[in-house]
PDB file of C-alpha atoms in Angstrom:
ATOM      1  CA  ASN A   9     114.202 102.752 112.800  1.00 66.00           C
ATOM      2  CA  ALA A  10     113.850 105.550 110.222  1.00 78.00           C
ATOM      3  CA  GLY A  11     117.272 105.499 108.495  1.00 94.00           C
ATOM      4  CA  VAL A  12     117.095 107.977 105.582  1.00 96.00           C
ATOM      5  CA  THR A  13     113.895 109.950 105.158  1.00 96.00           C
ATOM      6  CA  GLN A  14     113.061 111.963 102.049  1.00 97.00           C
ATOM      7  CA  THR A  15     110.218 114.379 101.461  1.00 96.00           C
ATOM      8  CA  PRO A  16     108.123 114.788  99.419  1.00 97.00           C
ATOM      9  CA  LYS A  17     107.619 111.370  97.844  1.00 96.00           C
ATOM     10  CA  PHE A  18     105.847 112.801  94.806  1.00 97.00           C
ATOM     11  CA  GLN A  19     105.809 116.261  93.263  1.00 97.00           C
ATOM     12  CA  VAL A  20     104.556 117.770  90.034  1.00 97.00           C
ATOM     13  CA  LEU A  21     106.004 121.101  88.952  1.00 97.00           C
ATOM     14  CA  LYS A  22     105.545 123.429  86.032  1.00 97.00           C
ATOM     15  CA  THR A  23     108.580 124.529  84.051  1.00 98.00           C
ATOM     16  CA  GLY A  24     110.302 127.390  85.834  1.00 97.00           C
ATOM     17  CA  GLN A  25     108.969 126.635  89.298  1.00 97.00           C
ATOM     18  CA  SER A  26     111.325 125.995  92.170  1.00 97.00           C
ATOM     19  CA  MET A  27     111.276 123.392  94.900  1.00 97.00           C
ATOM     20  CA  THR A  28     113.426 121.797  97.567  1.00 98.00           C
ATOM     21  CA  LEU A  29     113.766 118.112  98.303  1.00 98.00           C
ATOM     22  CA  GLN A  30     114.488 117.403 101.928  1.00 98.00           C
ATOM     23  CA  CYS A  31     116.574 114.559 103.299  1.00 98.00           C
ATOM     24  CA  ALA A  32     117.404 113.578 106.855  1.00 97.00           C
ATOM     25  CA  GLN A  33     119.326 110.641 108.300  1.00 97.00           C
ATOM     26  CA  ASP A  34     119.433 109.418 111.871  1.00 96.00           C
ATOM     27  CA  MET A  35     122.492 107.152 111.626  1.00 95.00           C
ATOM     28  CA  ASN A  36     125.080 109.808 112.539  1.00 94.00           C
ATOM     29  CA  HIS A  37     126.704 109.421 109.112  1.00 94.00           C
ATOM     30  CA  ASN A  38     129.231 111.939 107.891  1.00 92.00           C
ATOM     31  CA  SER A  39     128.630 111.568 104.144  1.00 93.00           C
ATOM     32  CA  MET A  40     125.411 112.314 102.304  1.00 95.00           C
ATOM     33  CA  TYR A  41     124.536 112.135  98.625  1.00 95.00           C
ATOM     34  CA  TRP A  42     121.892 113.068  96.093  1.00 97.00           C
ATOM     35  CA  TYR A  43     121.404 110.808  93.060  1.00 96.00           C
ATOM     36  CA  ARG A  44     118.942 110.886  90.218  1.00 97.00           C
ATOM     37  CA  GLN A  45     117.676 107.710  88.579  1.00 95.00           C
ATOM     38  CA  ASP A  46     116.548 107.607  84.969  1.00 94.00           C
ATOM     39  CA  PRO A  47     115.573 104.506  82.975  1.00 88.00           C
ATOM     40  CA  GLY A  48     118.575 102.786  81.425  1.00 86.00           C
ATOM     41  CA  MET A  49     121.053 105.143  83.055  1.00 88.00           C
ATOM     42  CA  GLY A  50     121.373 103.795  86.563  1.00 89.00           C
ATOM     43  CA  LEU A  51     122.002 106.276  89.330  1.00 93.00           C
ATOM     44  CA  ARG A  52     123.959 109.433  88.613  1.00 94.00           C
ATOM     45  CA  LEU A  53     125.476 111.506  91.369  1.00 94.00           C
ATOM     46  CA  ILE A  54     124.248 115.105  91.520  1.00 97.00           C
ATOM     47  CA  TYR A  55     125.980 116.446  94.634  1.00 96.00           C
ATOM     48  CA  TYR A  56     127.539 115.018  97.727  1.00 94.00           C
ATOM     49  CA  SER A  57     128.703 116.174 101.121  1.00 94.00           C
ATOM     50  CA  ALA A  58     131.629 114.467 102.788  1.00 91.00           C
ATOM     51  CA  SER A  59     130.952 116.141 106.104  1.00 91.00           C
ATOM     52  CA  GLU A  60     128.935 118.897 107.699  1.00 90.00           C
ATOM     53  CA  GLY A  61     129.824 122.197 106.085  1.00 89.00           C
ATOM     54  CA  THR A  62     131.176 120.791 102.817  1.00 93.00           C
ATOM     55  CA  THR A  63     129.492 120.056  99.503  1.00 96.00           C
ATOM     56  CA  ASP A  64     130.876 119.002  96.119  1.00 94.00           C
ATOM     57  CA  LYS A  65     129.578 118.530  92.622  1.00 95.00           C
ATOM     58  CA  GLY A  66     128.977 115.095  91.255  1.00 93.00           C
ATOM     59  CA  GLU A  67     128.451 113.916  87.707  1.00 91.00           C
ATOM     60  CA  VAL A  68     125.303 115.959  86.855  1.00 96.00           C
ATOM     61  CA  PRO A  69     125.125 119.106  89.046  1.00 97.00           C
ATOM     62  CA  ASN A  70     123.752 121.612  86.533  1.00 97.00           C
ATOM     63  CA  GLY A  71     120.399 123.065  87.528  1.00 97.00           C
ATOM     64  CA  TYR A  72     120.702 121.998  91.165  1.00 98.00           C
ATOM     65  CA  ASN A  73     121.946 123.437  94.440  1.00 97.00           C
ATOM     66  CA  VAL A  74     122.415 121.744  97.785  1.00 98.00           C
ATOM     67  CA  SER A  75     122.684 122.677 101.425  1.00 97.00           C
ATOM     68  CA  ARG A  76     124.154 120.579 104.204  1.00 96.00           C
ATOM     69  CA  LEU A  77     122.163 122.181 106.971  1.00 87.00           C
ATOM     70  CA  ASN A  78     123.701 120.094 109.740  1.00 95.00           C
ATOM     71  CA  LYS A  79     125.008 116.567 110.122  1.00 95.00           C
ATOM     72  CA  ARG A  80     121.531 115.085 109.747  1.00 97.00           C
ATOM     73  CA  GLU A  81     120.071 117.079 106.864  1.00 97.00           C
ATOM     74  CA  PHE A  82     121.008 117.524 103.209  1.00 98.00           C
ATOM     75  CA  SER A  83     118.598 119.327 100.895  1.00 98.00           C
ATOM     76  CA  LEU A  84     118.473 119.537  97.111  1.00 98.00           C
ATOM     77  CA  ARG A  85     117.014 122.617  95.432  1.00 98.00           C
ATOM     78  CA  LEU A  86     115.800 123.096  91.896  1.00 97.00           C
ATOM     79  CA  GLU A  87     115.754 126.851  91.283  1.00 94.00           C
ATOM     80  CA  SER A  88     114.007 126.787  87.901  1.00 97.00           C
ATOM     81  CA  ALA A  89     112.705 123.346  87.050  1.00 97.00           C
ATOM     82  CA  ALA A  90     113.008 121.983  83.511  1.00 97.00           C
ATOM     83  CA  PRO A  91     111.357 118.928  81.933  1.00 97.00           C
ATOM     84  CA  SER A  92     114.816 117.299  81.757  1.00 97.00           C
ATOM     85  CA  GLN A  93     114.771 117.199  85.535  1.00 98.00           C
ATOM     86  CA  THR A  94     111.841 114.806  85.558  1.00 98.00           C
ATOM     87  CA  SER A  95     113.330 111.877  87.437  1.00 97.00           C
ATOM     88  CA  VAL A  96     113.368 109.886  90.633  1.00 96.00           C
ATOM     89  CA  TYR A  97     115.692 111.423  93.199  1.00 98.00           C
ATOM     90  CA  PHE A  98     117.399 109.423  95.914  1.00 96.00           C
ATOM     91  CA  CYS A  99     119.162 110.660  98.973  1.00 97.00           C
ATOM     92  CA  ALA A 100     121.744 108.392 100.578  1.00 95.00           C
ATOM     93  CA  SER A 101     124.117 108.478 103.499  1.00 95.00           C
ATOM     94  CA  SER A 102     127.260 106.595 104.445  1.00 92.00           C
ATOM     95  CA  GLY A 103     129.359 106.234 107.539  1.00 87.00           C
ATOM     96  CA  GLY A 104     132.439 105.091 105.688  1.00 77.00           C
ATOM     97  CA  GLN A 105     135.070 106.904 103.705  1.00 76.00           C
ATOM     98  CA  LEU A 106     133.778 108.427 100.498  1.00 75.00           C
ATOM     99  CA  GLY A 107     133.306 105.848  97.774  1.00 79.00           C
ATOM    100  CA  THR A 108     134.122 102.870  99.960  1.00 82.00           C
ATOM    101  CA  GLY A 109     131.318 102.449 102.438  1.00 84.00           C
ATOM    102  CA  GLU A 110     127.816 101.072 102.185  1.00 89.00           C
ATOM    103  CA  LEU A 111     125.211 103.590 101.100  1.00 92.00           C
ATOM    104  CA  PHE A 112     121.869 103.701 102.864  1.00 94.00           C
ATOM    105  CA  PHE A 113     119.109 105.020 100.619  1.00 94.00           C
ATOM    106  CA  GLY A 114     115.838 106.779 101.160  1.00 95.00           C
ATOM    107  CA  GLU A 115     112.724 105.592  99.355  1.00 93.00           C
ATOM    108  CA  GLY A 116     113.024 108.203  96.635  1.00 95.00           C
ATOM    109  CA  SER A 117     111.180 111.308  95.479  1.00 97.00           C
ATOM    110  CA  ARG A 118     109.443 111.116  92.121  1.00 96.00           C
ATOM    111  CA  LEU A 119     109.465 114.509  90.410  1.00 97.00           C
ATOM    112  CA  THR A 120     107.581 115.374  87.244  1.00 97.00           C
ATOM    113  CA  VAL A 121     108.196 118.687  85.487  1.00 97.00           C
ATOM    114  CA  LEU A 122     105.557 119.675  82.937  1.00 97.00           C
TER     115      LEU A 122
ATOM    116  CA  ALA B   5     133.905 106.141  78.998  1.00 52.00           C
ATOM    117  CA  GLN B   6     131.504 104.054  81.004  1.00 54.00           C
ATOM    118  CA  SER B   7     133.037 102.963  84.277  1.00 85.00           C
ATOM    119  CA  VAL B   8     130.634 100.180  85.129  1.00 93.00           C
ATOM    120  CA  THR B   9     128.967  97.976  82.541  1.00 94.00           C
ATOM    121  CA  GLN B  10     126.019  95.726  83.092  1.00 96.00           C
ATOM    122  CA  PRO B  11     125.556  94.163  79.654  1.00 95.00           C
ATOM    123  CA  ASP B  12     122.084  92.742  80.265  1.00 95.00           C
ATOM    124  CA  ILE B  13     119.232  95.229  80.550  1.00 94.00           C
ATOM    125  CA  HIS B  14     116.637  92.515  81.188  1.00 96.00           C
ATOM    126  CA  ILE B  15     116.959  88.898  82.246  1.00 97.00           C
ATOM    127  CA  THR B  16     114.136  86.393  82.654  1.00 97.00           C
ATOM    128  CA  VAL B  17     114.649  83.152  84.553  1.00 97.00           C
ATOM    129  CA  SER B  18     112.330  80.441  85.765  1.00 97.00           C
ATOM    130  CA  GLU B  19     111.712  80.068  89.457  1.00 97.00           C
ATOM    131  CA  GLY B  20     114.198  77.568  90.855  1.00 97.00           C
ATOM    132  CA  ALA B  21     116.728  78.130  88.082  1.00 98.00           C
ATOM    133  CA  SER B  22     120.183  79.534  88.677  1.00 97.00           C
ATOM    134  CA  LEU B  23     121.036  83.159  88.010  1.00 97.00           C
ATOM    135  CA  GLU B  24     124.122  85.077  86.989  1.00 98.00           C
ATOM    136  CA  LEU B  25     124.148  88.847  86.482  1.00 98.00           C
ATOM    137  CA  ARG B  26     127.229  90.286  84.848  1.00 98.00           C
ATOM    138  CA  CYS B  27     129.204  93.356  85.858  1.00 97.00           C
ATOM    139  CA  ASN B  28     132.443  94.716  84.446  1.00 95.00           C
ATOM    140  CA  TYR B  29     134.336  97.792  85.569  1.00 93.00           C
ATOM    141  CA  SER B  30     136.701  99.872  83.503  1.00 89.00           C
ATOM    142  CA  TYR B  31     139.744 100.325  85.701  1.00 80.00           C
ATOM    143  CA  GLY B  32     141.156 100.238  89.194  1.00 76.00           C
ATOM    144  CA  ALA B  33     143.779  98.103  90.858  1.00 76.00           C
ATOM    145  CA  THR B  34     141.883  98.008  94.132  1.00 80.00           C
ATOM    146  CA  PRO B  35     138.235  98.730  93.444  1.00 88.00           C
ATOM    147  CA  TYR B  36     135.525  98.650  96.047  1.00 92.00           C
ATOM    148  CA  LEU B  37     132.713  96.612  94.502  1.00 94.00           C
ATOM    149  CA  PHE B  38     129.052  96.466  95.452  1.00 96.00           C
ATOM    150  CA  TRP B  39     125.767  94.918  94.362  1.00 97.00           C
ATOM    151  CA  TYR B  40     122.522  96.652  95.292  1.00 97.00           C
ATOM    152  CA  VAL B  41     118.929  95.541  94.733  1.00 97.00           C
ATOM    153  CA  GLN B  42     115.930  97.775  94.173  1.00 95.00           C
ATOM    154  CA  SER B  43     112.372  96.522  94.531  1.00 93.00           C
ATOM    155  CA  PRO B  44     109.663  98.507  92.718  1.00 88.00           C
ATOM    156  CA  GLY B  45     108.993 101.855  94.364  1.00 85.00           C
ATOM    157  CA  GLN B  46     111.764 101.379  96.889  1.00 88.00           C
ATOM    158  CA  GLY B  47     115.248 102.642  97.528  1.00 89.00           C
ATOM    159  CA  LEU B  48     118.340 100.525  96.982  1.00 93.00           C
ATOM    160  CA  GLN B  49     119.489  97.913  99.456  1.00 95.00           C
ATOM    161  CA  LEU B  50     122.996  96.486  99.700  1.00 95.00           C
ATOM    162  CA  LEU B  51     123.273  92.799  98.765  1.00 97.00           C
ATOM    163  CA  LEU B  52     127.004  92.364  99.182  1.00 96.00           C
ATOM    164  CA  LYS B  53     130.355  94.089  98.851  1.00 95.00           C
ATOM    165  CA  TYR B  54     133.980  93.275  98.136  1.00 94.00           C
ATOM    166  CA  PHE B  55     136.947  95.241  99.382  1.00 89.00           C
ATOM    167  CA  SER B  56     139.755  92.691  99.688  1.00 88.00           C
ATOM    168  CA  GLY B  57     140.492  89.119 100.712  1.00 89.00           C
ATOM    169  CA  ASP B  58     138.512  86.108  99.559  1.00 91.00           C
ATOM    170  CA  THR B  59     137.287  86.818  96.042  1.00 93.00           C
ATOM    171  CA  LEU B  60     134.019  84.936  96.581  1.00 96.00           C
ATOM    172  CA  VAL B  61     131.735  86.956  98.826  1.00 96.00           C
ATOM    173  CA  GLN B  62     128.439  85.971 100.344  1.00 97.00           C
ATOM    174  CA  GLY B  63     125.562  88.369 100.711  1.00 96.00           C
ATOM    175  CA  ILE B  64     122.025  88.521 101.939  1.00 95.00           C
ATOM    176  CA  LYS B  65     119.097  86.579 100.465  1.00 94.00           C
ATOM    177  CA  GLY B  66     121.354  83.731  99.270  1.00 96.00           C
ATOM    178  CA  PHE B  67     123.330  85.811  96.769  1.00 97.00           C
ATOM    179  CA  GLU B  68     127.059  85.565  96.159  1.00 98.00           C
ATOM    180  CA  ALA B  69     129.511  87.333  93.870  1.00 98.00           C
ATOM    181  CA  GLU B  70     132.962  86.556  92.593  1.00 96.00           C
ATOM    182  CA  PHE B  71     135.655  89.141  91.940  1.00 95.00           C
ATOM    183  CA  LYS B  72     137.888  88.279  89.000  1.00 94.00           C
ATOM    184  CA  ARG B  73     140.684  90.817  88.665  1.00 92.00           C
ATOM    185  CA  SER B  74     141.923  89.389  85.348  1.00 91.00           C
ATOM    186  CA  GLN B  75     138.506  89.945  83.800  1.00 93.00           C
ATOM    187  CA  SER B  76     137.639  93.166  85.672  1.00 93.00           C
ATOM    188  CA  SER B  77     134.393  91.476  86.637  1.00 95.00           C
ATOM    189  CA  PHE B  78     132.194  91.119  89.682  1.00 97.00           C
ATOM    190  CA  ASN B  79     129.313  88.842  88.665  1.00 98.00           C
ATOM    191  CA  LEU B  80     126.370  88.172  90.943  1.00 98.00           C
ATOM    192  CA  ARG B  81     125.022  84.640  91.306  1.00 98.00           C
ATOM    193  CA  LYS B  82     122.237  82.762  93.011  1.00 98.00           C
ATOM    194  CA  PRO B  83     121.803  78.967  92.767  1.00 97.00           C
ATOM    195  CA  SER B  84     117.998  78.935  92.887  1.00 97.00           C
ATOM    196  CA  VAL B  85     115.887  81.999  92.162  1.00 98.00           C
ATOM    197  CA  HIS B  86     112.673  82.740  94.050  1.00 96.00           C
ATOM    198  CA  TRP B  87     109.781  84.794  92.699  1.00 96.00           C
ATOM    199  CA  SER B  88     110.537  87.430  95.332  1.00 95.00           C
ATOM    200  CA  ASP B  89     113.945  88.045  93.709  1.00 97.00           C
ATOM    201  CA  ALA B  90     112.258  89.905  90.845  1.00 97.00           C
ATOM    202  CA  ALA B  91     113.753  93.404  91.079  1.00 97.00           C
ATOM    203  CA  GLU B  92     116.374  95.627  89.506  1.00 96.00           C
ATOM    204  CA  TYR B  93     120.004  94.934  90.368  1.00 98.00           C
ATOM    205  CA  PHE B  94     122.781  97.495  90.282  1.00 96.00           C
ATOM    206  CA  CYS B  95     126.510  96.939  90.312  1.00 96.00           C
ATOM    207  CA  ALA B  96     128.625  99.800  91.692  1.00 95.00           C
ATOM    208  CA  VAL B  97     132.322 100.517  92.007  1.00 93.00           C
ATOM    209  CA  GLY B  98     134.177 102.993  94.179  1.00 90.00           C
ATOM    210  CA  GLY B  99     137.526 103.785  95.654  1.00 85.00           C
ATOM    211  CA  LYS B 100     140.391 106.175  95.031  1.00 82.00           C
ATOM    212  CA  GLU B 101     140.506 105.515  91.280  1.00 82.00           C
ATOM    213  CA  TYR B 102     136.876 106.661  91.032  1.00 83.00           C
ATOM    214  CA  GLY B 103     137.442 109.928  92.820  1.00 80.00           C
ATOM    215  CA  ASN B 104     136.289 108.384  96.075  1.00 77.00           C
ATOM    216  CA  LYS B 105     132.763 108.301  94.764  1.00 84.00           C
ATOM    217  CA  LEU B 106     130.476 105.388  94.000  1.00 89.00           C
ATOM    218  CA  VAL B 107     129.684 104.868  90.310  1.00 91.00           C
ATOM    219  CA  PHE B 108     126.670 102.783  89.374  1.00 93.00           C
ATOM    220  CA  GLY B 109     125.959 100.615  86.369  1.00 94.00           C
ATOM    221  CA  ALA B 110     122.759 101.064  84.383  1.00 94.00           C
ATOM    222  CA  GLY B 111     121.056  98.158  86.127  1.00 95.00           C
ATOM    223  CA  THR B 112     119.642  94.761  85.168  1.00 97.00           C
ATOM    224  CA  ILE B 113     115.930  94.066  85.546  1.00 96.00           C
ATOM    225  CA  LEU B 114     115.280  90.513  86.667  1.00 97.00           C
ATOM    226  CA  ARG B 115     111.968  88.865  85.858  1.00 97.00           C
ATOM    227  CA  VAL B 116     111.094  85.520  87.404  1.00 97.00           C
ATOM    228  CA  LYS B 117     108.590  83.282  85.686  1.00 96.00           C
ATOM    229  CA  SER B 118     106.713  80.569  87.513  1.00 89.00           C
TER     230      SER B 118
END
């Protein structure tokens, strides 16, 4: 019963390096999301995808790109990592209408940028 | 302007004591309201949600929440706290007035003392 799976769980990057966070869900959900979590700031939406083939910016999209590869997979790419992108990243999916349905979260990816 | 306010960053309660975590949202005639819990190193899990109907909703793990439209609040309660309830709790609001996206509060860290 996998649910939402994120990889990698931990990553250390140097400033300027690039990397991709992978996310896959096996619940046949239409909507997928990427959030970042920082102390005292809750979860902030980076990008979301309402359905396969569509992506939209959230609250904090600068410095990130996403790809909705198919219905199952939604990846987040940092092209040139900056220390301000040190955070815990969560992928989530939902079967309901955007903003109204329960979100199912992965376990998170902890990224440190030196 | 902050859409979701959780006024308490940290709360400490004794095991067996009652608990109330506060949540206020900024606007919305028909908000979709959620409480999520996050254990250390884990993703978020849904505790309960309110869309319409009875303003007192029951959730998992013995939690309940009451929607008060006049106060724009959705406070989480539990009559008797267990040590395993120690975690971080997030209130979230969604719906059309929030651009059909889910907006999270900053979170409240609950500590339980024995």
